[in-house]
mmCIF file with all atom_site columns, C-alpha atoms in Angstrom:
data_model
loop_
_atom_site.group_PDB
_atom_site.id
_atom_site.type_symbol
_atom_site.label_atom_id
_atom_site.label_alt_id
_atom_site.label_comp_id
_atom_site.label_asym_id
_atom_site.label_entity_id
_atom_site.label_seq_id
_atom_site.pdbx_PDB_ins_code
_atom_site.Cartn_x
_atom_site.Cartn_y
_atom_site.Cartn_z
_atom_site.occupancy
_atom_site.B_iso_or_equiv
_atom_site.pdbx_formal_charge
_atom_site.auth_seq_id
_atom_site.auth_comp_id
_atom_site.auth_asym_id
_atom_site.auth_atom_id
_atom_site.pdbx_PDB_model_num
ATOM 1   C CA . UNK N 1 1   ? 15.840  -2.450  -25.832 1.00 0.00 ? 1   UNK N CA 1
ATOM 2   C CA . UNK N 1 2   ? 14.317  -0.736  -22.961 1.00 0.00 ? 2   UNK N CA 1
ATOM 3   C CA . UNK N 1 3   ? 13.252  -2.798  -19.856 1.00 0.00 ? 3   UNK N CA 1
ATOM 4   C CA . UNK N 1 4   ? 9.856   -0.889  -18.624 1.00 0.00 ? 4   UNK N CA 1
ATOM 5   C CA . UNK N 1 5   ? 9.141   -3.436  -15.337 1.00 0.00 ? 5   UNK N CA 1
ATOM 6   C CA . UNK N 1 6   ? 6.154   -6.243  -14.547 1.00 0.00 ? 6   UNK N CA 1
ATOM 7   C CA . UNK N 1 7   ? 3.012   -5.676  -16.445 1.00 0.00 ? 7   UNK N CA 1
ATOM 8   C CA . UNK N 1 8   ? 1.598   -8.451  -13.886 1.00 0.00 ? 8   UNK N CA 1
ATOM 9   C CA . UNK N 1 9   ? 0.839   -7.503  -10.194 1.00 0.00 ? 9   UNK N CA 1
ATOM 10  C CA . UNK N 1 10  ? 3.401   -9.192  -8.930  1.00 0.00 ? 10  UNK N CA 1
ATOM 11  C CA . UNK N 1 11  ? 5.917   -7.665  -6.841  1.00 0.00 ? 11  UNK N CA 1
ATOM 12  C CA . UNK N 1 12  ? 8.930   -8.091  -4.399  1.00 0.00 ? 12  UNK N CA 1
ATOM 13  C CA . UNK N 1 13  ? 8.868   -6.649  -0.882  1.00 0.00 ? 13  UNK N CA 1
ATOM 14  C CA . UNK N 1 14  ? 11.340  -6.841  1.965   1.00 0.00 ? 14  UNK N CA 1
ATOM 15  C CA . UNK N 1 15  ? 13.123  -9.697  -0.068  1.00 0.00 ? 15  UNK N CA 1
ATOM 16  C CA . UNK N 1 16  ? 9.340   -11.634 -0.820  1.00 0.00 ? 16  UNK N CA 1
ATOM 17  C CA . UNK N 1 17  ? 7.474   -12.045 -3.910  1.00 0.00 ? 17  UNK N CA 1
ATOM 18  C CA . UNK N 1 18  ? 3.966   -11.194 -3.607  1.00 0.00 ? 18  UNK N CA 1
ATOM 19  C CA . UNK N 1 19  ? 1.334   -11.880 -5.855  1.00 0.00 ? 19  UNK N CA 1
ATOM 20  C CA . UNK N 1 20  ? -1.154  -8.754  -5.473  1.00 0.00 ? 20  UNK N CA 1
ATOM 21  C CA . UNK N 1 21  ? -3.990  -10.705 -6.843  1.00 0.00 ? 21  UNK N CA 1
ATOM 22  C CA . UNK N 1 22  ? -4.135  -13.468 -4.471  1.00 0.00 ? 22  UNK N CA 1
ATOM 23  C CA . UNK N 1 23  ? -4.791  -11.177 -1.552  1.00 0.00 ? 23  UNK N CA 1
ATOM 24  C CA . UNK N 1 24  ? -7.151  -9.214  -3.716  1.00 0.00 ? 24  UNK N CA 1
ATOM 25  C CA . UNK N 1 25  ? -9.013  -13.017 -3.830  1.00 0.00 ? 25  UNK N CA 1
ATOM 26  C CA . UNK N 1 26  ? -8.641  -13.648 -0.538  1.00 0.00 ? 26  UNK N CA 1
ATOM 27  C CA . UNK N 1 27  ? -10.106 -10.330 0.258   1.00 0.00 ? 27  UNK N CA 1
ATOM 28  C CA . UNK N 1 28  ? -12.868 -10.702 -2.076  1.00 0.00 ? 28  UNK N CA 1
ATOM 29  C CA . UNK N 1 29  ? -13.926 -13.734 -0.464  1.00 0.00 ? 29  UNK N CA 1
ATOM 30  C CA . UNK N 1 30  ? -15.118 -12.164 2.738   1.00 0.00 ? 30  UNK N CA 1
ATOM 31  C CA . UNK N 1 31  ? -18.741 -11.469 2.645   1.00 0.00 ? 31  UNK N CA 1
ATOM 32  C CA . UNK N 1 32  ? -18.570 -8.102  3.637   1.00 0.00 ? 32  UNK N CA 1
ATOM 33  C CA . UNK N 1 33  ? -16.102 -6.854  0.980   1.00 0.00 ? 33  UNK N CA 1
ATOM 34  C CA . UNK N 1 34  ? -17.699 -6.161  -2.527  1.00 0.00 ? 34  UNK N CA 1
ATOM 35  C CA . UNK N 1 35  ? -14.224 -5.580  -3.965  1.00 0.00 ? 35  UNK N CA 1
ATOM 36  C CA . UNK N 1 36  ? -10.464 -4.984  -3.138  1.00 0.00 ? 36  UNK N CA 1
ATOM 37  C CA . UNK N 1 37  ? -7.435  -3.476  -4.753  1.00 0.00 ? 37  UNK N CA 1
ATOM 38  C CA . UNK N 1 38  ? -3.521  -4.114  -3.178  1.00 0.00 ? 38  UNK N CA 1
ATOM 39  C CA . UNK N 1 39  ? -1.174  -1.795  -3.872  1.00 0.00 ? 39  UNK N CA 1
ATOM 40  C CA . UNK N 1 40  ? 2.479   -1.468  -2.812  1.00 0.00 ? 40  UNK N CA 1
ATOM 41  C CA . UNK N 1 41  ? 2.860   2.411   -1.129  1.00 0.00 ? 41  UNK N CA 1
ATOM 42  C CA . UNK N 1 42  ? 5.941   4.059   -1.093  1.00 0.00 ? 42  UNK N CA 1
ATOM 43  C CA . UNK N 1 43  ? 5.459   6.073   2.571   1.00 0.00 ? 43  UNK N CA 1
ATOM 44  C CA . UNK N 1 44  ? 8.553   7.315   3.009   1.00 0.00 ? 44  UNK N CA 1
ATOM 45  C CA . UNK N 1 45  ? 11.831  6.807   0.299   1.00 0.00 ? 45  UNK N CA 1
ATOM 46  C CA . UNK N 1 46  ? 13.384  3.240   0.626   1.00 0.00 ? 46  UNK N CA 1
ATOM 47  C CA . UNK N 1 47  ? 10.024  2.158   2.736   1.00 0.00 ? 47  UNK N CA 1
ATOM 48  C CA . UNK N 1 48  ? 7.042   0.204   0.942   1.00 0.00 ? 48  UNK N CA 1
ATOM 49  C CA . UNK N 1 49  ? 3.948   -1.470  2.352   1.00 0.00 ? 49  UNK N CA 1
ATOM 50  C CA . UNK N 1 50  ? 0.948   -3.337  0.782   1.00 0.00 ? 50  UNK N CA 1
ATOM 51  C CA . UNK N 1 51  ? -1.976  -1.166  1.009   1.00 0.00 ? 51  UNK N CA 1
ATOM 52  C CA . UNK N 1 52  ? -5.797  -2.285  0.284   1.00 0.00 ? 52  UNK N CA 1
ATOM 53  C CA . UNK N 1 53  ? -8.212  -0.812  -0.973  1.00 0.00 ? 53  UNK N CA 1
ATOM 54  C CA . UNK N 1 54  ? -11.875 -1.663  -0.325  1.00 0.00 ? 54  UNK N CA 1
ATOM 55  C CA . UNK N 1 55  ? -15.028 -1.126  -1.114  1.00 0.00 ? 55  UNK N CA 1
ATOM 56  C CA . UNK N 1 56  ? -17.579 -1.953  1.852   1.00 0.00 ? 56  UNK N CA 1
ATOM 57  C CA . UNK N 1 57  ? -20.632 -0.498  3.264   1.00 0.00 ? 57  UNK N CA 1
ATOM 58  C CA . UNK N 1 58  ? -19.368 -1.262  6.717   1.00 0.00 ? 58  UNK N CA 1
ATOM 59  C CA . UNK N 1 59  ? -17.120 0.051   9.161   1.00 0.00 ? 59  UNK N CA 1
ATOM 60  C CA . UNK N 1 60  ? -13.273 0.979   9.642   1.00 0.00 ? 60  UNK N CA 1
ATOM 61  C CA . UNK N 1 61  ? -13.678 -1.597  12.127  1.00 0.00 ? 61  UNK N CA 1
ATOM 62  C CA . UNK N 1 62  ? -13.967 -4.409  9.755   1.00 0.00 ? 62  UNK N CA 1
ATOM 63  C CA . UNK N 1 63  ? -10.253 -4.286  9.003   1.00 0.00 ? 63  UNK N CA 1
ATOM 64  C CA . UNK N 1 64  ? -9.728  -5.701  12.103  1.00 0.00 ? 64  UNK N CA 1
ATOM 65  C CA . UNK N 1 65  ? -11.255 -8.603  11.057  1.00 0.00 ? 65  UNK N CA 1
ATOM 66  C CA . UNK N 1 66  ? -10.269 -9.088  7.492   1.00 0.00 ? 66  UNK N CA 1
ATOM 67  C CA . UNK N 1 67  ? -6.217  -8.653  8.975   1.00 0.00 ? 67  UNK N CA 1
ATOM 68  C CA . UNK N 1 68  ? -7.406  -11.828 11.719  1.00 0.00 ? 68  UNK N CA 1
ATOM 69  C CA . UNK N 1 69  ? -8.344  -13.791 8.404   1.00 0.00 ? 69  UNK N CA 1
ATOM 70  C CA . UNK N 1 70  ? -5.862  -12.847 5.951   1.00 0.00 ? 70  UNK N CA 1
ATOM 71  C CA . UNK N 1 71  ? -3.010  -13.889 8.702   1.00 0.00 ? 71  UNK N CA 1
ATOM 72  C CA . UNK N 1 72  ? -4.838  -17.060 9.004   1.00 0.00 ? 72  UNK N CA 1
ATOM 73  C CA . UNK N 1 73  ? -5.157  -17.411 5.276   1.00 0.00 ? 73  UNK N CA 1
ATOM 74  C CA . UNK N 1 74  ? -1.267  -15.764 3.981   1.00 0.00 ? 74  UNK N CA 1
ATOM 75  C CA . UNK N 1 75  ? 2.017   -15.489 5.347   1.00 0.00 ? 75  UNK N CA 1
ATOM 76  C CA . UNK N 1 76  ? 2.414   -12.642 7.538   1.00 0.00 ? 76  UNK N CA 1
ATOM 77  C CA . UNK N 1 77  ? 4.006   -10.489 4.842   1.00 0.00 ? 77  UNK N CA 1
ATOM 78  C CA . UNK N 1 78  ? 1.501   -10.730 2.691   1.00 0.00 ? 78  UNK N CA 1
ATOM 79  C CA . UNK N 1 79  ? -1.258  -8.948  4.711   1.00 0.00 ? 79  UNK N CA 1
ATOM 80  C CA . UNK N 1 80  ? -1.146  -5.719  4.069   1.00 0.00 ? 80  UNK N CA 1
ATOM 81  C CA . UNK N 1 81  ? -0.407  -3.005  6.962   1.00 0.00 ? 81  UNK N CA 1
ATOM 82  C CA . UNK N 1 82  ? -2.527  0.110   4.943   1.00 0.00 ? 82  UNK N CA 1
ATOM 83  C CA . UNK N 1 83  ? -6.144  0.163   4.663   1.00 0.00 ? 83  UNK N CA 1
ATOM 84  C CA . UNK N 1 84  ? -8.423  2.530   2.769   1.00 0.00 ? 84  UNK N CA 1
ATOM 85  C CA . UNK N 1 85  ? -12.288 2.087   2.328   1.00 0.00 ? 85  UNK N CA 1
ATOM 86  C CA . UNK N 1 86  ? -12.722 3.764   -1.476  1.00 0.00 ? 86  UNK N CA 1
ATOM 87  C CA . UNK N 1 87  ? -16.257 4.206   -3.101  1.00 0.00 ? 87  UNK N CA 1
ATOM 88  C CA . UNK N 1 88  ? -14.889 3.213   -6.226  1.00 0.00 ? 88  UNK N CA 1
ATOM 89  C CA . UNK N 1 89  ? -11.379 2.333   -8.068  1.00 0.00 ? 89  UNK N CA 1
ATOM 90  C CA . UNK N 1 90  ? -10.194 4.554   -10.371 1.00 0.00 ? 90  UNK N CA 1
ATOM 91  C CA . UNK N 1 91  ? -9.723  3.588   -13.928 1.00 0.00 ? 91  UNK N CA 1
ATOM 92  C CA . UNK N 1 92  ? -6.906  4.084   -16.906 1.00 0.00 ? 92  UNK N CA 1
ATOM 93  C CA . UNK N 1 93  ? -7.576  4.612   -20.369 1.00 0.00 ? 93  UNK N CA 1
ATOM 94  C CA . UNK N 1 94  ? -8.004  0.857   -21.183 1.00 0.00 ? 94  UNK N CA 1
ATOM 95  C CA . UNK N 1 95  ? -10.397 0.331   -18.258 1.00 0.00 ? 95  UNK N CA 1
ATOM 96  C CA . UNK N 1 96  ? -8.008  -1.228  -15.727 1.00 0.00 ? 96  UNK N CA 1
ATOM 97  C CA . UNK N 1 97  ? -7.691  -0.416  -12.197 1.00 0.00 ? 97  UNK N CA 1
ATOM 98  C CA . UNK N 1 98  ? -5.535  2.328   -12.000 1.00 0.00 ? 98  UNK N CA 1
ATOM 99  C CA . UNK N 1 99  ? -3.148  1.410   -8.844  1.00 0.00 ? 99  UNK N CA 1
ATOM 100 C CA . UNK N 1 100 ? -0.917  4.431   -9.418  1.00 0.00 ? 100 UNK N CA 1
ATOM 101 C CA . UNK N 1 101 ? -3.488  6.722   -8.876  1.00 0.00 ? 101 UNK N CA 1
ATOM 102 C CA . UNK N 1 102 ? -4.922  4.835   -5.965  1.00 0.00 ? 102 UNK N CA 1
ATOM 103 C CA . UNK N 1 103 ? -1.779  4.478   -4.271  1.00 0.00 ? 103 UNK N CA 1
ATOM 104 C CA . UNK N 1 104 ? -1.419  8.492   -4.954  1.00 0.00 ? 104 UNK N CA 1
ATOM 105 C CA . UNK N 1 105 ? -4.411  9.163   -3.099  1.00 0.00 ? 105 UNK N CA 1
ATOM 106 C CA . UNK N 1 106 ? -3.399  7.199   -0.358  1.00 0.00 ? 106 UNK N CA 1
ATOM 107 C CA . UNK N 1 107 ? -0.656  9.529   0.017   1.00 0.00 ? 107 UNK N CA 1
ATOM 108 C CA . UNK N 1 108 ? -2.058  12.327  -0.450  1.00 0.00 ? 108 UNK N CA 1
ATOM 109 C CA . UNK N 1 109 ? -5.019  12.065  1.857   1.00 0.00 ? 109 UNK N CA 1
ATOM 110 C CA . UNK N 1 110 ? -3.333  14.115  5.145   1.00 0.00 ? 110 UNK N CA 1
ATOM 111 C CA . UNK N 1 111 ? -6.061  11.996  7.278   1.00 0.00 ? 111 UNK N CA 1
ATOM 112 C CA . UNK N 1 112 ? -4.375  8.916   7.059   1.00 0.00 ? 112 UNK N CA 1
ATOM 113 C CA . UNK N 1 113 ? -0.757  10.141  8.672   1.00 0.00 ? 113 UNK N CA 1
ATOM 114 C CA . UNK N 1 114 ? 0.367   7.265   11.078  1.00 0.00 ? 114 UNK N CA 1
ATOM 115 C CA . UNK N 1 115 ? 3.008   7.610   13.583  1.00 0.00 ? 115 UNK N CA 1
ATOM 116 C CA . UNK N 1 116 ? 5.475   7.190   11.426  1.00 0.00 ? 116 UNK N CA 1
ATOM 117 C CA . UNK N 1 117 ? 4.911   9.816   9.113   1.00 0.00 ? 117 UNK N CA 1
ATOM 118 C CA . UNK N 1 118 ? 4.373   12.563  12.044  1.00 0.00 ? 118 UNK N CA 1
ATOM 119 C CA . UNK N 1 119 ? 7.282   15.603  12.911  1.00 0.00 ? 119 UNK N CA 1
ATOM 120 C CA . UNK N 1 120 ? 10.590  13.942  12.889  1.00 0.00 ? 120 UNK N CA 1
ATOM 121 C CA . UNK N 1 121 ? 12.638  14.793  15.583  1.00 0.00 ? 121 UNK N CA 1
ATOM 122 C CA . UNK N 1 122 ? 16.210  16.350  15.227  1.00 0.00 ? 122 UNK N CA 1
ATOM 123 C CA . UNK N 1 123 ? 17.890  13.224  15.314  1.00 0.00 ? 123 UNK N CA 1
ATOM 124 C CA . UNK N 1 124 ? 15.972  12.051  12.466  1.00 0.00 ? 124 UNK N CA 1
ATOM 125 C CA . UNK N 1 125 ? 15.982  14.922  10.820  1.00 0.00 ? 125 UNK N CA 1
ATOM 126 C CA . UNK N 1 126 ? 20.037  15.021  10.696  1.00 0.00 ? 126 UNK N CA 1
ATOM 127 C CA . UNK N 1 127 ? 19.961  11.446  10.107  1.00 0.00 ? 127 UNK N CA 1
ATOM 128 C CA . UNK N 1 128 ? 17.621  12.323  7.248   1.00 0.00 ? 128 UNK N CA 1
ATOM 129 C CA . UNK N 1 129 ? 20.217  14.766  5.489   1.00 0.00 ? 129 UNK N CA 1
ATOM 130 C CA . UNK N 1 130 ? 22.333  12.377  5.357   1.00 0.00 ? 130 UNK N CA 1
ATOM 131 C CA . UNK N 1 131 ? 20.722  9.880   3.972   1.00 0.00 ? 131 UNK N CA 1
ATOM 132 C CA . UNK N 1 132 ? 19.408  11.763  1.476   1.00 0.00 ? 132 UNK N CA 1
ATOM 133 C CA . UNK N 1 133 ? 22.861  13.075  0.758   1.00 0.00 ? 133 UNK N CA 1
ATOM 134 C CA . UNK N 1 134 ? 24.806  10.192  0.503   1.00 0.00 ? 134 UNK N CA 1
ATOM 135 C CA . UNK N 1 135 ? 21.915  7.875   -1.378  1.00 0.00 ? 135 UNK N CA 1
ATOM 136 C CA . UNK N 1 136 ? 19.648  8.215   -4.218  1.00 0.00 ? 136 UNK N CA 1
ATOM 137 C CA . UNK N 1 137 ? 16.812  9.769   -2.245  1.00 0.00 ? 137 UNK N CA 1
ATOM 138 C CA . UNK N 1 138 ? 15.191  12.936  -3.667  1.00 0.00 ? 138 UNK N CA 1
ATOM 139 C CA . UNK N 1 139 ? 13.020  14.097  -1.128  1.00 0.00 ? 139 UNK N CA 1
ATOM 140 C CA . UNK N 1 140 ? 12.059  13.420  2.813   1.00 0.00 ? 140 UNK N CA 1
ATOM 141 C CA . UNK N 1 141 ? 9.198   11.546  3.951   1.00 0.00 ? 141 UNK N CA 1
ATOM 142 C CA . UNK N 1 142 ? 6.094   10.898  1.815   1.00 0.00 ? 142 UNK N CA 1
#
């Protein structure tokens, strides 16, 4: 027998369990959303965060907003920190919204590097080495 993982979108973060669908409901709600996807990003190794993933004709600047509601609306740990406007979600086989591949792109698009993600410095870098060295981390930063 060979335990595979959830087939729901549930998942745990920082010690919560977090239904993805509810804030893709919540989100979904707002009139200015058409339709939202929450992923949970690995952006660096042994660091996740809920991303979403919208589809909206309007601005960046509406994520303001829908992070004012969703705090009103979920516990603080639910709302996610990473947003993305999308033109579309991208599909598997079966027809279901592919959140591997969306969480990929998120990744992968350089545009999006916060802060955190930018030149570590040497201290981090040595601290880095070791980390990866003494724990099961195959690579640096995402």
């Amino acid at each position: 027998m060979f335990f595979v993982g959830r087939k729901d979108s549930q998942i745990k973060l920082r010690g919560y369990r977090i239904e993805l669908g509810e804030i893709e409901r919540t989100l979904a709600r707002h009139p200015h959303v058409d339709a939202a996807v929450v992923a949970c990003i690995e952006r660096a190794p042994l660091h996740k965060a809920l991303a979403a993933f919208i589809i909206t004709s309007e601005p960046p600047s509406l994520f303001e907003q829908l992070k004012n509601e969703l705090r009103q609306q979920l516990p603080d740990y639910m709302v996610p920190t990473l947003w993305q406007r999308v033109a579309d979600f991208p599909n598997t086989d079966n027809g279901k919204i592919d959140r591997k591949r969306l969480a990929e792109n998120f990744v992968a698009d350089s545009s999006l590097v916060s802060p955190q993600t930018q030149a570590l410095s040497d201290t981090e870098q040595m601290l880095l080495a070791l980390w990866m060295r003494y724990l099961p981390i195959k690579n640096g930063r995402s």
